[in-house]
Every structure is written in structure tokens, then in C-alpha cells.
PDB file of C-alpha atoms in Angstrom:
ATOM      1  CA  UNK A 129       0.000   0.000   0.000  1.00 44.00           C
ATOM      2  CA  UNK A 130       1.094   3.572  -0.474  1.00 49.00           C
ATOM      3  CA  UNK A 131       3.202   5.039   2.273  1.00 60.00           C
ATOM      4  CA  UNK A 132       1.836   8.504   2.254  1.00 71.00           C
ATOM      5  CA  UNK A 133      -0.277  11.209   0.875  1.00 83.00           C
ATOM      6  CA  UNK A 134       0.563  14.272  -1.095  1.00 88.00           C
ATOM      7  CA  UNK A 135      -1.282  17.510  -1.284  1.00 90.00           C
ATOM      8  CA  UNK A 136      -2.546  19.149  -3.189  1.00 94.00           C
ATOM      9  CA  UNK A 137      -3.609  16.434  -5.622  1.00 93.00           C
ATOM     10  CA  UNK A 138      -3.573  19.029  -8.368  1.00 95.00           C
ATOM     11  CA  UNK A 139      -2.013  22.463  -8.587  1.00 96.00           C
ATOM     12  CA  UNK A 140      -2.327  25.016 -11.361  1.00 97.00           C
ATOM     13  CA  UNK A 141      -0.170  28.149 -11.386  1.00 97.00           C
ATOM     14  CA  UNK A 142       1.101  30.813 -13.747  1.00 97.00           C
ATOM     15  CA  UNK A 143       4.585  30.734 -15.176  1.00 97.00           C
ATOM     16  CA  UNK A 144       7.004  32.527 -12.861  1.00 97.00           C
ATOM     17  CA  UNK A 145       5.131  31.669  -9.684  1.00 98.00           C
ATOM     18  CA  UNK A 146       6.393  29.263  -7.069  1.00 98.00           C
ATOM     19  CA  UNK A 147       4.851  25.841  -6.580  1.00 97.00           C
ATOM     20  CA  UNK A 148       4.795  24.035  -3.253  1.00 97.00           C
ATOM     21  CA  UNK A 149       3.860  20.402  -2.832  1.00 97.00           C
ATOM     22  CA  UNK A 150       3.605  18.555   0.442  1.00 97.00           C
ATOM     23  CA  UNK A 151       4.104  14.935   1.335  1.00 95.00           C
ATOM     24  CA  UNK A 152       3.234  13.096   4.518  1.00 95.00           C
ATOM     25  CA  UNK A 153       4.301   9.588   5.428  1.00 93.00           C
ATOM     26  CA  UNK A 154       3.526   7.124   8.158  1.00 90.00           C
ATOM     27  CA  UNK A 155       6.583   5.189   9.311  1.00 87.00           C
ATOM     28  CA  UNK A 156      10.214   5.988  10.050  1.00 88.00           C
ATOM     29  CA  UNK A 157      12.428   6.467   7.028  1.00 89.00           C
ATOM     30  CA  UNK A 158      16.055   6.361   5.920  1.00 89.00           C
ATOM     31  CA  UNK A 159      15.495   8.937   3.262  1.00 91.00           C
ATOM     32  CA  UNK A 160      12.831  10.613   1.199  1.00 93.00           C
ATOM     33  CA  UNK A 161      13.085  11.206  -2.515  1.00 93.00           C
ATOM     34  CA  UNK A 162      11.180  13.324  -4.990  1.00 95.00           C
ATOM     35  CA  UNK A 163      10.498  12.219  -8.541  1.00 94.00           C
ATOM     36  CA  UNK A 164       8.913  13.789 -11.552  1.00 96.00           C
ATOM     37  CA  UNK A 165       6.845  12.006 -14.179  1.00 94.00           C
ATOM     38  CA  UNK A 166       5.738  13.419 -17.482  1.00 93.00           C
ATOM     39  CA  UNK A 167       2.502  11.938 -18.763  1.00 88.00           C
ATOM     40  CA  UNK A 168       2.951   8.344 -19.909  1.00 84.00           C
ATOM     41  CA  UNK A 169       6.664   8.313 -19.183  1.00 87.00           C
ATOM     42  CA  UNK A 170       9.046   6.913 -16.614  1.00 87.00           C
ATOM     43  CA  UNK A 171      10.161   8.738 -13.513  1.00 90.00           C
ATOM     44  CA  UNK A 172      13.045  11.139 -13.214  1.00 91.00           C
ATOM     45  CA  UNK A 173      14.842  11.499  -9.898  1.00 91.00           C
ATOM     46  CA  UNK A 174      14.903  15.070  -8.611  1.00 95.00           C
ATOM     47  CA  UNK A 175      16.397  15.052  -5.154  1.00 94.00           C
ATOM     48  CA  UNK A 176      17.125  12.796  -2.170  1.00 92.00           C
ATOM     49  CA  UNK A 177      17.068  14.018   1.404  1.00 94.00           C
ATOM     50  CA  UNK A 178      18.312  11.822   4.226  1.00 93.00           C
ATOM     51  CA  UNK A 179      16.517  11.470   7.527  1.00 93.00           C
ATOM     52  CA  UNK A 180      19.176  13.508   9.327  1.00 94.00           C
ATOM     53  CA  UNK A 181      18.868  16.409   6.900  1.00 96.00           C
ATOM     54  CA  UNK A 182      16.328  19.189   7.183  1.00 97.00           C
ATOM     55  CA  UNK A 183      16.692  21.070   3.927  1.00 98.00           C
ATOM     56  CA  UNK A 184      18.282  20.552   0.562  1.00 97.00           C
ATOM     57  CA  UNK A 185      18.573  22.638  -2.591  1.00 96.00           C
ATOM     58  CA  UNK A 186      19.112  21.737  -6.206  1.00 96.00           C
ATOM     59  CA  UNK A 187      18.779  24.513  -8.758  1.00 97.00           C
ATOM     60  CA  UNK A 188      15.208  25.829  -8.552  1.00 97.00           C
ATOM     61  CA  UNK A 189      14.206  23.022  -6.200  1.00 98.00           C
ATOM     62  CA  UNK A 190      14.108  23.242  -2.434  1.00 98.00           C
ATOM     63  CA  UNK A 191      13.134  20.272  -0.304  1.00 98.00           C
ATOM     64  CA  UNK A 192      12.468  20.272   3.407  1.00 98.00           C
ATOM     65  CA  UNK A 193      12.044  17.330   5.733  1.00 97.00           C
ATOM     66  CA  UNK A 194      10.460  17.325   9.167  1.00 97.00           C
ATOM     67  CA  UNK A 195      10.813  13.848  10.641  1.00 95.00           C
ATOM     68  CA  UNK A 196       8.920  14.824  13.796  1.00 95.00           C
ATOM     69  CA  UNK A 197       5.872  15.605  11.678  1.00 96.00           C
ATOM     70  CA  UNK A 198       6.654  12.907   9.119  1.00 95.00           C
ATOM     71  CA  UNK A 199       6.322  15.399   6.320  1.00 96.00           C
ATOM     72  CA  UNK A 200       8.288  16.887   3.467  1.00 97.00           C
ATOM     73  CA  UNK A 201       7.753  19.699   1.032  1.00 98.00           C
ATOM     74  CA  UNK A 202       9.013  20.383  -2.470  1.00 98.00           C
ATOM     75  CA  UNK A 203       9.254  23.985  -3.616  1.00 98.00           C
ATOM     76  CA  UNK A 204       9.814  24.819  -7.259  1.00 98.00           C
ATOM     77  CA  UNK A 205      10.723  28.481  -7.685  1.00 98.00           C
ATOM     78  CA  UNK A 206      10.124  30.591 -10.783  1.00 98.00           C
ATOM     79  CA  UNK A 207       8.119  27.828 -12.426  1.00 98.00           C
ATOM     80  CA  UNK A 208       8.140  27.244 -16.176  1.00 97.00           C
ATOM     81  CA  UNK A 209       5.620  25.635 -18.489  1.00 96.00           C
ATOM     82  CA  UNK A 210       8.099  22.754 -18.892  1.00 96.00           C
ATOM     83  CA  UNK A 211       7.701  21.981 -15.173  1.00 97.00           C
ATOM     84  CA  UNK A 212       4.203  20.688 -15.910  1.00 97.00           C
ATOM     85  CA  UNK A 213       4.234  17.064 -14.719  1.00 97.00           C
ATOM     86  CA  UNK A 214       3.255  14.797 -11.859  1.00 96.00           C
ATOM     87  CA  UNK A 215       5.486  14.934  -8.817  1.00 97.00           C
ATOM     88  CA  UNK A 216       5.824  12.040  -6.400  1.00 95.00           C
ATOM     89  CA  UNK A 217       7.527  11.700  -3.081  1.00 95.00           C
ATOM     90  CA  UNK A 218       8.893   8.294  -2.195  1.00 93.00           C
ATOM     91  CA  UNK A 219      10.302   6.943   1.024  1.00 91.00           C
ATOM     92  CA  UNK A 220      12.870   4.312   1.884  1.00 85.00           C
ATOM     93  CA  UNK A 221      12.729   2.896   5.377  1.00 77.00           C
ATOM     94  CA  UNK A 222      14.391   0.311   7.578  1.00 67.00           C
ATOM     95  CA  UNK A 223      16.438  -2.294   5.760  1.00 63.00           C
ATOM     96  CA  UNK A 224      14.289  -2.063   2.674  1.00 63.00           C
ATOM     97  CA  UNK A 225      15.643  -0.634  -0.521  1.00 71.00           C
ATOM     98  CA  UNK A 226      12.400  -0.296  -2.390  1.00 78.00           C
ATOM     99  CA  UNK A 227      10.679   3.025  -2.782  1.00 85.00           C
ATOM    100  CA  UNK A 228       7.173   3.510  -1.467  1.00 87.00           C
ATOM    101  CA  UNK A 229       5.415   6.231  -3.384  1.00 91.00           C
ATOM    102  CA  UNK A 230       2.997   8.891  -2.312  1.00 91.00           C
ATOM    103  CA  UNK A 231      -0.176   9.652  -4.201  1.00 91.00           C
ATOM    104  CA  UNK A 232       1.375  12.375  -6.341  1.00 94.00           C
ATOM    105  CA  UNK A 233       0.641  15.986  -7.229  1.00 96.00           C
ATOM    106  CA  UNK A 234      -0.280  16.970 -10.770  1.00 96.00           C
ATOM    107  CA  UNK A 235       1.323  20.352 -11.436  1.00 97.00           C
ATOM    108  CA  UNK A 236       0.205  22.477 -14.365  1.00 97.00           C
ATOM    109  CA  UNK A 237       2.167  25.628 -15.150  1.00 97.00           C
ATOM    110  CA  UNK A 238       0.292  27.940 -17.472  1.00 96.00           C
ATOM    111  CA  UNK A 239       2.320  30.039 -19.913  1.00 91.00           C
TER     112      UNK A 239
ATOM    113  CA  UNK B  30      22.499   9.950 -14.304  1.00 67.00           C
ATOM    114  CA  UNK B  31      22.521   6.245 -15.039  1.00 79.00           C
ATOM    115  CA  UNK B  32      20.350   4.890 -17.847  1.00 89.00           C
ATOM    116  CA  UNK B  33      17.726   2.205 -17.599  1.00 92.00           C
ATOM    117  CA  UNK B  34      16.157   1.050 -20.824  1.00 94.00           C
ATOM    118  CA  UNK B  35      12.757  -0.618 -20.841  1.00 96.00           C
ATOM    119  CA  UNK B  36      11.373  -2.388 -23.874  1.00 96.00           C
ATOM    120  CA  UNK B  37       8.874  -2.341 -25.438  1.00 96.00           C
ATOM    121  CA  UNK B  38       7.436   1.092 -24.706  1.00 95.00           C
ATOM    122  CA  UNK B  39       3.987  -0.116 -25.670  1.00 95.00           C
ATOM    123  CA  UNK B  40       2.410  -3.406 -26.613  1.00 97.00           C
ATOM    124  CA  UNK B  41      -1.055  -4.572 -27.596  1.00 97.00           C
ATOM    125  CA  UNK B  42      -1.795  -8.251 -27.219  1.00 96.00           C
ATOM    126  CA  UNK B  43      -4.717 -10.602 -27.399  1.00 97.00           C
ATOM    127  CA  UNK B  44      -6.313 -11.988 -24.282  1.00 97.00           C
ATOM    128  CA  UNK B  45      -4.691 -15.263 -23.271  1.00 97.00           C
ATOM    129  CA  UNK B  46      -1.266 -14.548 -24.690  1.00 97.00           C
ATOM    130  CA  UNK B  47       1.899 -13.791 -22.734  1.00 97.00           C
ATOM    131  CA  UNK B  48       3.943 -10.632 -22.919  1.00 98.00           C
ATOM    132  CA  UNK B  49       7.561 -10.139 -21.898  1.00 97.00           C
ATOM    133  CA  UNK B  50       8.915  -6.764 -20.828  1.00 97.00           C
ATOM    134  CA  UNK B  51      12.653  -6.184 -20.555  1.00 97.00           C
ATOM    135  CA  UNK B  52      14.472  -3.827 -18.234  1.00 96.00           C
ATOM    136  CA  UNK B  53      18.164  -3.191 -18.824  1.00 95.00           C
ATOM    137  CA  UNK B  54      20.646  -1.080 -16.941  1.00 92.00           C
ATOM    138  CA  UNK B  55      22.899   0.250 -19.666  1.00 92.00           C
ATOM    139  CA  UNK B  56      25.832   1.728 -17.822  1.00 88.00           C
ATOM    140  CA  UNK B  57      25.829   0.210 -14.367  1.00 88.00           C
ATOM    141  CA  UNK B  58      25.349  -3.114 -12.653  1.00 88.00           C
ATOM    142  CA  UNK B  59      21.965  -3.253 -11.006  1.00 86.00           C
ATOM    143  CA  UNK B  60      22.044  -5.419  -7.926  1.00 85.00           C
ATOM    144  CA  UNK B  61      18.346  -4.850  -7.414  1.00 88.00           C
ATOM    145  CA  UNK B  62      15.536  -4.152  -9.810  1.00 92.00           C
ATOM    146  CA  UNK B  63      11.969  -3.250  -8.958  1.00 93.00           C
ATOM    147  CA  UNK B  64       8.791  -3.644 -10.962  1.00 95.00           C
ATOM    148  CA  UNK B  65       5.888  -1.257 -10.518  1.00 95.00           C
ATOM    149  CA  UNK B  66       2.419  -1.004 -11.919  1.00 96.00           C
ATOM    150  CA  UNK B  67       0.630   2.277 -12.434  1.00 94.00           C
ATOM    151  CA  UNK B  68      -3.021   2.861 -13.257  1.00 90.00           C
ATOM    152  CA  UNK B  69      -4.094   6.099 -14.945  1.00 87.00           C
ATOM    153  CA  UNK B  70      -3.732   9.152 -12.736  1.00 84.00           C
ATOM    154  CA  UNK B  71      -2.582   7.003  -9.827  1.00 89.00           C
ATOM    155  CA  UNK B  72       0.658   6.397  -8.039  1.00 91.00           C
ATOM    156  CA  UNK B  73       3.123   3.578  -8.568  1.00 92.00           C
ATOM    157  CA  UNK B  74       2.410   0.322  -6.795  1.00 93.00           C
ATOM    158  CA  UNK B  75       5.367  -1.942  -6.134  1.00 93.00           C
ATOM    159  CA  UNK B  76       4.803  -5.407  -7.573  1.00 95.00           C
ATOM    160  CA  UNK B  77       8.063  -7.154  -6.799  1.00 94.00           C
ATOM    161  CA  UNK B  78      11.718  -6.754  -5.948  1.00 91.00           C
ATOM    162  CA  UNK B  79      14.279  -8.827  -7.762  1.00 89.00           C
ATOM    163  CA  UNK B  80      17.903  -9.417  -6.897  1.00 85.00           C
ATOM    164  CA  UNK B  81      20.295 -10.839  -9.430  1.00 81.00           C
ATOM    165  CA  UNK B  82      20.491 -14.591  -9.248  1.00 80.00           C
ATOM    166  CA  UNK B  83      17.720 -15.100  -6.744  1.00 83.00           C
ATOM    167  CA  UNK B  84      13.961 -15.399  -6.766  1.00 86.00           C
ATOM    168  CA  UNK B  85      11.917 -12.242  -6.788  1.00 91.00           C
ATOM    169  CA  UNK B  86      10.079 -11.077  -3.709  1.00 92.00           C
ATOM    170  CA  UNK B  87       6.480 -10.297  -4.523  1.00 95.00           C
ATOM    171  CA  UNK B  88       4.269  -7.813  -2.730  1.00 93.00           C
ATOM    172  CA  UNK B  89       1.110  -9.019  -1.099  1.00 93.00           C
ATOM    173  CA  UNK B  90      -1.664  -9.548  -3.594  1.00 93.00           C
ATOM    174  CA  UNK B  91       0.622  -9.914  -6.611  1.00 95.00           C
ATOM    175  CA  UNK B  92       0.373 -13.339  -8.238  1.00 94.00           C
ATOM    176  CA  UNK B  93       3.849 -14.685  -8.831  1.00 92.00           C
ATOM    177  CA  UNK B  94       2.602 -17.237 -11.349  1.00 94.00           C
ATOM    178  CA  UNK B  95       0.898 -14.459 -13.264  1.00 96.00           C
ATOM    179  CA  UNK B  96       3.787 -12.027 -13.250  1.00 97.00           C
ATOM    180  CA  UNK B  97       6.995 -13.967 -13.790  1.00 96.00           C
ATOM    181  CA  UNK B  98      10.147 -12.066 -12.972  1.00 94.00           C
ATOM    182  CA  UNK B  99      13.616 -13.149 -13.967  1.00 90.00           C
ATOM    183  CA  UNK B 100      16.794 -11.287 -13.018  1.00 87.00           C
ATOM    184  CA  UNK B 101      19.383 -13.441 -14.716  1.00 82.00           C
ATOM    185  CA  UNK B 102      22.182 -10.898 -14.870  1.00 89.00           C
ATOM    186  CA  UNK B 103      23.259  -7.661 -13.257  1.00 88.00           C
ATOM    187  CA  UNK B 104      21.985  -5.712 -16.234  1.00 92.00           C
ATOM    188  CA  UNK B 105      18.757  -7.421 -17.188  1.00 93.00           C
ATOM    189  CA  UNK B 106      15.459  -8.200 -15.537  1.00 93.00           C
ATOM    190  CA  UNK B 107      12.333  -9.368 -17.324  1.00 95.00           C
ATOM    191  CA  UNK B 108       8.680  -9.309 -16.389  1.00 97.00           C
ATOM    192  CA  UNK B 109       6.409 -11.743 -18.192  1.00 97.00           C
ATOM    193  CA  UNK B 110       2.681 -11.244 -17.927  1.00 97.00           C
ATOM    194  CA  UNK B 111       1.315 -14.724 -18.520  1.00 97.00           C
ATOM    195  CA  UNK B 112      -2.108 -15.420 -19.993  1.00 97.00           C
ATOM    196  CA  UNK B 113      -2.868 -11.736 -20.082  1.00 97.00           C
ATOM    197  CA  UNK B 114      -6.397 -10.472 -19.617  1.00 96.00           C
ATOM    198  CA  UNK B 115      -7.900  -7.024 -20.145  1.00 96.00           C
ATOM    199  CA  UNK B 116      -7.626  -6.260 -16.416  1.00 95.00           C
ATOM    200  CA  UNK B 117      -3.842  -6.605 -16.755  1.00 96.00           C
ATOM    201  CA  UNK B 118      -3.828  -3.575 -19.025  1.00 96.00           C
ATOM    202  CA  UNK B 119      -1.706  -0.987 -17.272  1.00 96.00           C
ATOM    203  CA  UNK B 120       1.533   0.974 -17.314  1.00 96.00           C
ATOM    204  CA  UNK B 121       4.442  -1.118 -16.038  1.00 97.00           C
ATOM    205  CA  UNK B 122       7.657   0.565 -14.913  1.00 95.00           C
ATOM    206  CA  UNK B 123      10.940  -0.918 -13.799  1.00 94.00           C
ATOM    207  CA  UNK B 124      13.641   0.707 -11.746  1.00 92.00           C
ATOM    208  CA  UNK B 125      17.164  -0.324 -10.910  1.00 90.00           C
ATOM    209  CA  UNK B 126      19.672   0.502  -8.247  1.00 85.00           C
ATOM    210  CA  UNK B 127      23.177  -0.611  -7.386  1.00 80.00           C
ATOM    211  CA  UNK B 128      23.338   0.359  -3.788  1.00 71.00           C
ATOM    212  CA  UNK B 129      21.419   0.332  -0.574  1.00 64.00           C
ATOM    213  CA  UNK B 130      18.529   2.457   0.450  1.00 62.00           C
ATOM    214  CA  UNK B 131      20.429   5.728   0.342  1.00 65.00           C
ATOM    215  CA  UNK B 132      21.059   5.625  -3.382  1.00 70.00           C
ATOM    216  CA  UNK B 133      18.634   6.881  -5.944  1.00 76.00           C
ATOM    217  CA  UNK B 134      16.786   4.523  -8.221  1.00 82.00           C
ATOM    218  CA  UNK B 135      16.782   4.922 -11.978  1.00 88.00           C
ATOM    219  CA  UNK B 136      13.617   4.277 -13.880  1.00 91.00           C
ATOM    220  CA  UNK B 137      12.864   2.848 -17.273  1.00 93.00           C
ATOM    221  CA  UNK B 138      10.566   4.660 -19.667  1.00 93.00           C
ATOM    222  CA  UNK B 139       7.661   2.390 -18.831  1.00 94.00           C
ATOM    223  CA  UNK B 140       5.615  -0.033 -20.923  1.00 96.00           C
ATOM    224  CA  UNK B 141       1.988   0.581 -21.800  1.00 96.00           C
ATOM    225  CA  UNK B 142       0.296  -2.819 -22.001  1.00 97.00           C
ATOM    226  CA  UNK B 143      -3.121  -3.082 -23.587  1.00 97.00           C
ATOM    227  CA  UNK B 144      -4.828  -6.462 -23.623  1.00 97.00           C
ATOM    228  CA  UNK B 145      -7.732  -6.778 -26.050  1.00 97.00           C
TER     229      UNK B 145
END
């Protein structure tokens, strides 16, 4: 079963605005990862944040992790139409190596 | 990043036939490969985890005789959907990793299976 939930389920913004997506999970984790999926395609890894990290940046992406609240957020700054995609958080916990995916957020960036 | 190639990208087959999907890691040795299934507008559901040279570990509710997984080498895993039926129509995605849980996974392009 899915580990967690993401909100919002869908987000529509104008180009240039920032987009924030949230992810909550249920059990302890080793790390949390964010992925992007264009319609009908495979997933592309965006960023990995370990359980002992609180914030991480990569280009226009900023990820936060709050293990006490079992939540993470992904911020995309200065969004572009090409950022339109589904975004998934995924967790890795315990001795497992498999990813458990959240429900995803469909982001639409309007030109 | 590392490249994982999944083939075919789409396939249409008749009910009752079997379909094989290949997942190859092109530039690294994948100690573990994962197979996921995704329904439209939904998240990825893990079907099974396969380690090279050993039997795959299937998630609860996934029929191992229906979805045969073979991971014969460090660069190739295959998923065979046996005696496919229309309800097996879905998007199947593989991923591969070489390390433990703190390494990213690399995903194939996915295979759209339609059973008619």
C-alpha cells in the first residue's frame, strides 16, 4: 500500500510563480526522494534528502524534511511551463531498498 | 544519471497470450531491480523486488505465477505477464539501483500494455 499522501492532488499556477507540494508519510524512514513524471513516461529522480537532513537545494528546487511531523515539502521556484508534470515523493525505510510512493501531485504551469 | 532502458514502450496483445517486458541497466550493474504497476492518474504500486540470481520477492496480492520475474544478470530483468487479460492492461515501470537504500533509483521509460 502507499506510504503517504501528497497535497494538493492538483495544482495550477502561472509561469514565474512558485509551486509548493507537500508529502506526509507514516513510518520511520532512511530517506525521502522526490520524482517527476511526465505523462505516460518513466520517472526522473529530482532530489534525495536523508533522515538527518532538514533542507536541501538543487537549482530551482528546495526540499524540506520534518521527521517529527513525518512530512516533506518540495518547492519549485520561478516555475516554467516545462515543469508541468506529476510529482511524487517516495520513502525508503528500515532495511528495505524499495521506494514507497505517495499519491502524487499533478502540477500544471500555465504560460 | 545512469540509464535504464525498458522495452517495449507499448504493446497490444490478445487476451490469453503472454507478454515479456525487458528492463536493462545500460551503464551500471543493477544489484536490485523493482517492478511497478501504475493505473491512470494514480501512483506507482510496487509489484516485486528482484535481486540478481535469486527469486523475486512479490508484494502481497501480486500473483507470482501471473507475473513472472527473472533477473538473470546484473543488467537485465524481465517481467512476463502470462495469460494476459484485459484487467492486466496498465503501465508497467521498472527501476534499478546498485546500492542500498540511500542511493537513488533509476527508472525505465515504462511499458503501456493493452490487452484486447
